[in-house]
Backbone as a chain_set.jsonl record, in Angstrom:
{"seq": "MRFIIVLMTIFFSAAFADAQRGKAVYEANCAQCHSIHMTGGLGRDFNLVSYTRTKQEIMDYVESPDRMYRKFGYSANAMPTLPLTEDEMKDVADFIDALQPFKKWMVTKKD", "coords": {"N": [[107.839, 61.086, 101.583], [105.195, 61.264, 101.775], [105.178, 63.024, 104.161], [106.834, 65.257, 103.392], [104.594, 66.216, 101.479], [102.762, 66.049, 103.546], [103.771, 68.911, 104.625], [104.555, 70.276, 103.247], [101.597, 70.657, 102.813], [100.164, 72.065, 105.294], [102.47, 74.258, 105.159], [101.664, 76.028, 102.905], [98.238, 76.287, 103.358], [98.633, 77.631, 105.783], [100.058, 80.141, 104.71], [97.526, 81.286, 103.201], [96.151, 81.497, 104.803], [97.132, 83.762, 105.973], [96.417, 85.635, 104.221], [93.598, 85.64, 104.267], [93.288, 86.93, 106.711], [94.486, 89.17, 106.224], [92.148, 89.713, 104.294], [90.718, 90.339, 106.468], [91.294, 93.056, 107.595], [91.777, 94.692, 105.178], [89.215, 95.464, 104.857], [88.433, 96.48, 106.893], [89.956, 98.27, 107.329], [91.244, 99.976, 104.77], [89.731, 99.45, 102.905], [88.229, 101.988, 102.598], [89.442, 103.7, 100.955], [91.148, 102.892, 98.616], [90.345, 100.564, 96.55], [90.534, 97.093, 95.216], [89.653, 96.354, 93.302], [89.789, 98.315, 90.644], [88.214, 100.108, 91.029], [88.083, 103.116, 91.732], [88.87, 105.767, 94.222], [90.084, 106.905, 96.677], [92.767, 106.527, 97.453], [95.44, 104.855, 96.147], [94.742, 102.008, 93.714], [94.391, 98.743, 94.901], [95.796, 96.857, 93.295], [97.719, 97.787, 91.534], [99.471, 98.582, 93.458], [100.539, 96.116, 94.358], [100.925, 94.901, 91.93], [103.217, 96.714, 91.245], [104.744, 96.884, 93.725], [106.858, 95.848, 96.574], [106.413, 93.317, 99.307], [107.407, 93.454, 101.474], [108.118, 95.319, 100.915], [105.227, 97.498, 101.112], [104.413, 96.716, 103.285], [106.711, 98.23, 105.015], [105.299, 101.114, 103.91], [102.425, 100.709, 104.767], [103.299, 100.883, 107.665], [104.316, 102.923, 108.43], [103.385, 106.054, 106.612], [103.869, 108.401, 106.726], [106.284, 108.475, 106.855], [107.852, 107.604, 104.306], [106.446, 108.305, 101.969], [107.914, 109.662, 99.907], [109.966, 107.953, 99.278], [108.473, 106.084, 98.203], [107.921, 108.051, 96.221], [105.619, 109.657, 95.547], [104.081, 113.023, 95.996], [103.242, 114.067, 98.296], [101.205, 113.138, 101.487], [98.477, 111.102, 101.825], [97.282, 109.375, 103.21], [96.961, 108.066, 106.715], [98.115, 107.462, 109.594], [97.468, 104.123, 110.771], [96.397, 102.121, 113.709], [97.472, 99.574, 113.42], [98.331, 95.919, 114.476], [101.862, 94.338, 114.131], [101.327, 91.909, 113.22], [98.978, 92.147, 111.719], [99.463, 93.88, 109.939], [101.46, 92.714, 108.589], [99.531, 90.524, 108.106], [97.998, 92.15, 105.72], [99.492, 92.89, 104.267], [100.268, 90.511, 103.096], [97.768, 90.303, 101.531], [97.375, 91.725, 99.877], [99.712, 91.867, 98.659], [99.263, 89.092, 97.162], [97.633, 89.851, 95.418], [98.004, 90.092, 92.677], [99.481, 88.06, 91.088], [101.727, 87.985, 89.276], [104.614, 89.815, 88.744], [106.238, 93.094, 88.584], [108.609, 93.503, 87.937], [108.999, 91.376, 87.243], [109.438, 90.885, 84.323], [111.001, 90.911, 81.776], [113.225, 91.967, 79.194], [113.856, 92.141, 76.001], [116.638, 92.225, 74.447]], "CA": [[107.604, 61.812, 100.685], [104.299, 62.243, 102.357], [105.794, 63.979, 105.118], [106.798, 65.808, 102.476], [103.156, 66.68, 101.382], [102.068, 67.594, 104.755], [104.572, 69.973, 105.396], [103.449, 71.663, 101.473], [99.9, 71.612, 103.395], [100.532, 73.041, 106.376], [102.753, 75.738, 104.791], [100.152, 76.714, 101.879], [97.59, 76.569, 104.248], [99.191, 79.32, 106.351], [100.432, 81.462, 103.783], [96.141, 81.564, 102.782], [95.238, 82.039, 106.144], [97.205, 84.684, 106.043], [95.608, 86.452, 103.105], [92.478, 85.881, 104.452], [93.352, 87.464, 107.69], [94.594, 90.613, 105.149], [91.424, 90.735, 103.444], [89.71, 91.232, 106.626], [92.283, 94.073, 108.166], [91.546, 95.596, 104.549], [87.703, 95.165, 104.794], [88.198, 96.997, 107.826], [90.544, 99.585, 107.183], [91.905, 99.947, 103.952], [88.734, 99.92, 101.641], [87.51, 103.189, 102.264], [90.242, 104.622, 100.728], [91.784, 101.736, 98.865], [89.861, 100.258, 95.506], [91.001, 95.982, 94.37], [88.236, 96.081, 91.645], [90.165, 99.064, 89.691], [86.737, 101.093, 90.633], [88.7, 103.882, 91.925], [89.12, 106.234, 95.454], [91.31, 108.353, 97.368], [94.656, 106.242, 97.563], [95.882, 104.005, 94.882], [94.039, 100.517, 93.233], [95.632, 97.636, 95.266], [96.146, 95.557, 92.225], [98.593, 97.88, 91.204], [100.639, 98.591, 94.588], [100.674, 94.691, 94.031], [101.986, 94.87, 90.938], [104.634, 97.136, 91.817], [105.654, 96.593, 95.346], [106.882, 94.158, 96.821], [105.815, 92.447, 100.468], [108.244, 94.275, 102.111], [107.513, 97.949, 101.232], [104.087, 97.564, 101.158], [104.387, 96.744, 105.265], [106.998, 99.564, 105.493], [104.677, 101.939, 104.144], [101.569, 100.643, 105.924], [103.561, 100.616, 108.92], [105.032, 104.631, 108.341], [103.642, 105.949, 105.669], [104.241, 109.704, 106.499], [108.218, 108.617, 106.206], [107.604, 106.328, 103.467], [105.534, 108.299, 100.482], [108.492, 110.614, 99.622], [110.673, 106.808, 98.677], [107.728, 106.025, 96.634], [107.579, 108.378, 94.154], [104.724, 111.32, 95.894], [104.971, 114.406, 96.448], [102.469, 114.196, 99.402], [101.183, 111.771, 101.729], [97.071, 111.638, 102.113], [97.81, 107.993, 104.194], [97.032, 108.224, 108.148], [99.06, 105.858, 110.122], [96.843, 102.768, 111.195], [96.943, 101.293, 114.495], [97.872, 97.898, 113.391], [99.722, 95.495, 114.864], [102.7, 94.043, 113.624], [100.807, 90.73, 113.01], [97.839, 92.921, 111.279], [100.656, 94.607, 108.851], [102.222, 91.447, 108.198], [98.635, 89.883, 107.03], [97.453, 92.741, 104.794], [100.92, 92.997, 102.797], [99.988, 89.681, 102.598], [96.563, 90.003, 101.2], [97.961, 92.942, 98.762], [100.798, 90.627, 97.389], [98.48, 87.898, 96.828], [96.132, 90.162, 94.533], [98.452, 89.987, 91.432], [100.799, 86.795, 91.373], [102.434, 88.82, 87.785], [105.108, 91.591, 89.303], [106.691, 94.134, 87.57], [110.12, 93.047, 88.019], [109.527, 89.381, 86.975], [109.344, 91.252, 82.882], [112.244, 90.372, 80.966], [113.237, 92.83, 78.552], [114.29, 92.082, 75.371], [117.152, 93.781, 73.839]], "C": [[105.616, 62.212, 101.334], [104.367, 62.765, 103.369], [105.894, 65.324, 104.13], [105.304, 66.678, 102.166], [102.785, 67.452, 102.407], [102.837, 68.491, 105.216], [104.141, 70.836, 104.277], [102.393, 71.802, 102.054], [100.288, 72.283, 103.95], [100.528, 74.398, 105.569], [101.418, 76.814, 103.281], [98.973, 77.2, 102.255], [97.555, 77.9, 105.235], [99.573, 80.287, 105.564], [98.94, 81.248, 103.108], [95.69, 82.124, 103.947], [96.089, 83.856, 106.187], [96.76, 85.828, 105.532], [94.384, 86.795, 103.215], [91.814, 86.589, 106.277], [93.32, 88.983, 106.956], [93.21, 90.859, 105.054], [89.911, 91.279, 104.416], [89.617, 92.835, 107.305], [92.148, 95.21, 106.433], [90.73, 96.553, 104.127], [87.46, 96.301, 105.607], [88.883, 98.68, 108.002], [91.701, 100.127, 105.841], [90.174, 100.893, 102.345], [87.901, 101.128, 101.496], [88.236, 103.72, 101.394], [90.183, 103.933, 99.338], [90.28, 100.297, 97.747], [91.089, 98.549, 95.518], [89.919, 95.759, 93.571], [88.613, 97.228, 90.488], [89.113, 100.163, 90.032], [87.127, 102.387, 90.878], [88.689, 104.89, 93.523], [90.458, 106.628, 95.846], [92.851, 107.858, 96.885], [94.24, 104.932, 95.95], [94.842, 102.009, 94.857], [95.313, 99.122, 94.21], [96.33, 96.546, 94.226], [97.05, 96.164, 91.267], [99.833, 98.513, 92.298], [100.771, 97.189, 94.01], [101.342, 94.403, 93.244], [103.531, 95.446, 90.796], [105.766, 97.071, 92.842], [105.982, 95.626, 95.641], [106.628, 94.55, 98.602], [106.634, 93.536, 101.251], [108.003, 96.48, 102.271], [106.087, 98.562, 101.16], [104.145, 97.559, 102.862], [105.67, 98.055, 105.44], [105.673, 100.542, 105.196], [103.323, 102.133, 104.764], [102.043, 101.247, 107.242], [104.118, 102.151, 109.326], [105.25, 105.304, 107.2], [103.754, 107.59, 105.441], [106.12, 109.842, 106.354], [108.867, 107.935, 105.224], [107.06, 107.414, 101.925], [107.476, 109.142, 99.643], [109.111, 109.237, 98.322], [109.8, 106.748, 97.449], [107.214, 106.869, 95.838], [106.076, 109.685, 94.395], [104.901, 112.223, 96.418], [104.615, 114.852, 97.962], [102.025, 112.829, 99.978], [99.623, 112.143, 102.405], [96.791, 110.16, 103.785], [97.96, 107.901, 105.941], [97.856, 106.525, 108.577], [97.99, 105.714, 110.588], [97.38, 102.058, 112.23], [96.47, 99.72, 114.139], [98.527, 97.181, 114.424], [100.481, 94.582, 113.856], [102.33, 92.85, 112.662], [100.153, 91.185, 111.635], [98.217, 93.419, 109.677], [100.7, 93.513, 107.835], [100.734, 90.803, 106.964], [97.904, 91.361, 105.893], [98.124, 92.673, 103.791], [100.707, 91.785, 102.453], [98.871, 89.591, 101.689], [96.931, 90.697, 99.991], [99.199, 92.45, 97.978], [99.952, 90.011, 96.691], [98.075, 88.318, 95.178], [97.191, 89.752, 92.966], [100.027, 89.112, 91.218], [101.989, 86.863, 90.118], [103.719, 89.564, 88.731], [105.673, 91.922, 88.17], [108.15, 93.854, 87.008], [110.37, 91.808, 87.289], [109.425, 89.529, 84.681], [110.476, 91.372, 82.595], [112.065, 91.429, 80.013], [114.103, 92.347, 77.796], [115.683, 92.673, 74.439], [117.454, 93.58, 71.937]], "O": [[105.046, 63.299, 101.234], [103.245, 63.155, 103.692], [105.089, 66.254, 104.175], [105.091, 67.76, 102.713], [102.553, 68.657, 102.513], [102.576, 68.93, 106.337], [103.506, 71.886, 104.369], [101.919, 72.938, 102.039], [100.853, 73.265, 103.468], [99.646, 75.216, 105.305], [100.766, 77.843, 103.103], [98.513, 78.244, 101.793], [96.74, 78.814, 105.362], [99.307, 81.434, 105.923], [99.226, 80.874, 101.971], [94.943, 83.099, 104.04], [95.484, 84.901, 106.425], [96.679, 86.883, 106.16], [93.87, 87.77, 102.668], [90.703, 86.693, 106.796], [92.394, 89.786, 107.067], [92.771, 91.909, 105.525], [88.892, 91.892, 104.097], [88.644, 93.562, 107.504], [92.413, 96.407, 106.537], [90.865, 97.629, 103.544], [86.558, 97.091, 105.331], [88.501, 99.728, 108.523], [92.819, 100.589, 106.071], [89.881, 101.842, 101.618], [87.088, 101.337, 100.596], [87.54, 104.52, 100.769], [89.193, 104.275, 98.691], [89.573, 99.445, 98.286], [92.282, 98.713, 95.773], [89.473, 94.632, 93.358], [87.933, 97.218, 89.461], [89.128, 101.159, 89.308], [86.469, 103.139, 90.16], [88.133, 104.046, 94.225], [91.572, 106.606, 95.322], [93.734, 108.447, 96.261], [93.323, 104.512, 95.245], [94.513, 101.227, 95.749], [96.505, 98.832, 94.102], [97.173, 95.675, 94.437], [97.343, 95.522, 90.258], [100.949, 98.844, 91.899], [101.252, 97.246, 92.878], [102.348, 93.724, 93.448], [104.576, 94.914, 90.422], [106.995, 97.15, 92.848], [105.6, 94.549, 95.185], [106.644, 95.684, 99.083], [106.035, 94.574, 101.533], [107.888, 97.57, 102.83], [105.812, 99.762, 101.149], [103.862, 98.571, 103.503], [105.284, 98.94, 106.205], [104.964, 100.786, 106.173], [102.939, 103.214, 105.21], [101.321, 102.017, 107.875], [104.307, 102.446, 110.506], [106.334, 105.44, 106.633], [103.743, 108.087, 104.315], [106.882, 110.735, 105.983], [110.07, 107.677, 105.171], [107.465, 107.029, 100.828], [107.817, 108.622, 98.581], [108.934, 109.272, 97.105], [110.017, 107.084, 96.285], [106.347, 106.695, 94.981], [105.673, 110.417, 93.491], [105.765, 112.406, 97.276], [105.259, 115.618, 98.679], [102.225, 111.735, 99.449], [99.426, 113.059, 103.203], [96.28, 110.231, 104.903], [99.076, 107.668, 106.407], [98.032, 105.369, 108.192], [97.31, 106.686, 110.914], [98.441, 101.444, 112.125], [95.514, 99.016, 114.469], [99.251, 97.772, 115.226], [99.899, 94.108, 112.88], [102.842, 92.731, 111.549], [100.594, 90.765, 110.565], [97.554, 93.364, 108.641], [100.206, 93.407, 106.712], [100.736, 90.665, 105.741], [96.987, 90.875, 105.231], [97.727, 92.468, 102.644], [100.935, 91.661, 101.25], [98.997, 88.647, 100.908], [96.722, 90.058, 98.96], [99.488, 92.708, 96.81], [99.822, 90.348, 95.514], [98.121, 87.633, 94.157], [96.677, 88.893, 92.249], [101.201, 89.483, 91.213], [102.911, 86.056, 89.991], [103.191, 89.865, 89.801], [105.68, 91.343, 87.084], [108.603, 93.996, 85.872], [111.415, 91.317, 86.863], [109.368, 88.565, 83.917], [111.116, 92.121, 83.333], [110.934, 91.894, 79.874], [115.166, 92.0, 78.311], [115.494, 93.673, 73.746], [117.827, 94.543, 71.266]]}, "num_chains": 1, "name": "protein.A"}
């Protein structure tokens, strides 16, 4: 039992650490255009992105916005391709994903 608790602690600490590193990536590269407090900006607020997109979709868009914008339903792309490492992309996707614990696809429809 103690072993399981230790493993869970390590797992959750690692997940939290990624989101913390992702916050630093966000502040250095994304905050100029994307808010996390619904205060506006050129790009979508990341709370809305977190609610409507999966972590993988966020990573795909960060990696190649010029390739993904139409798939996301946008008519044009204003986001530059950022010089981020793969780890930085994962970390910022973790940070954005963690902003909203409830996701659009979790909503159940009543008949």
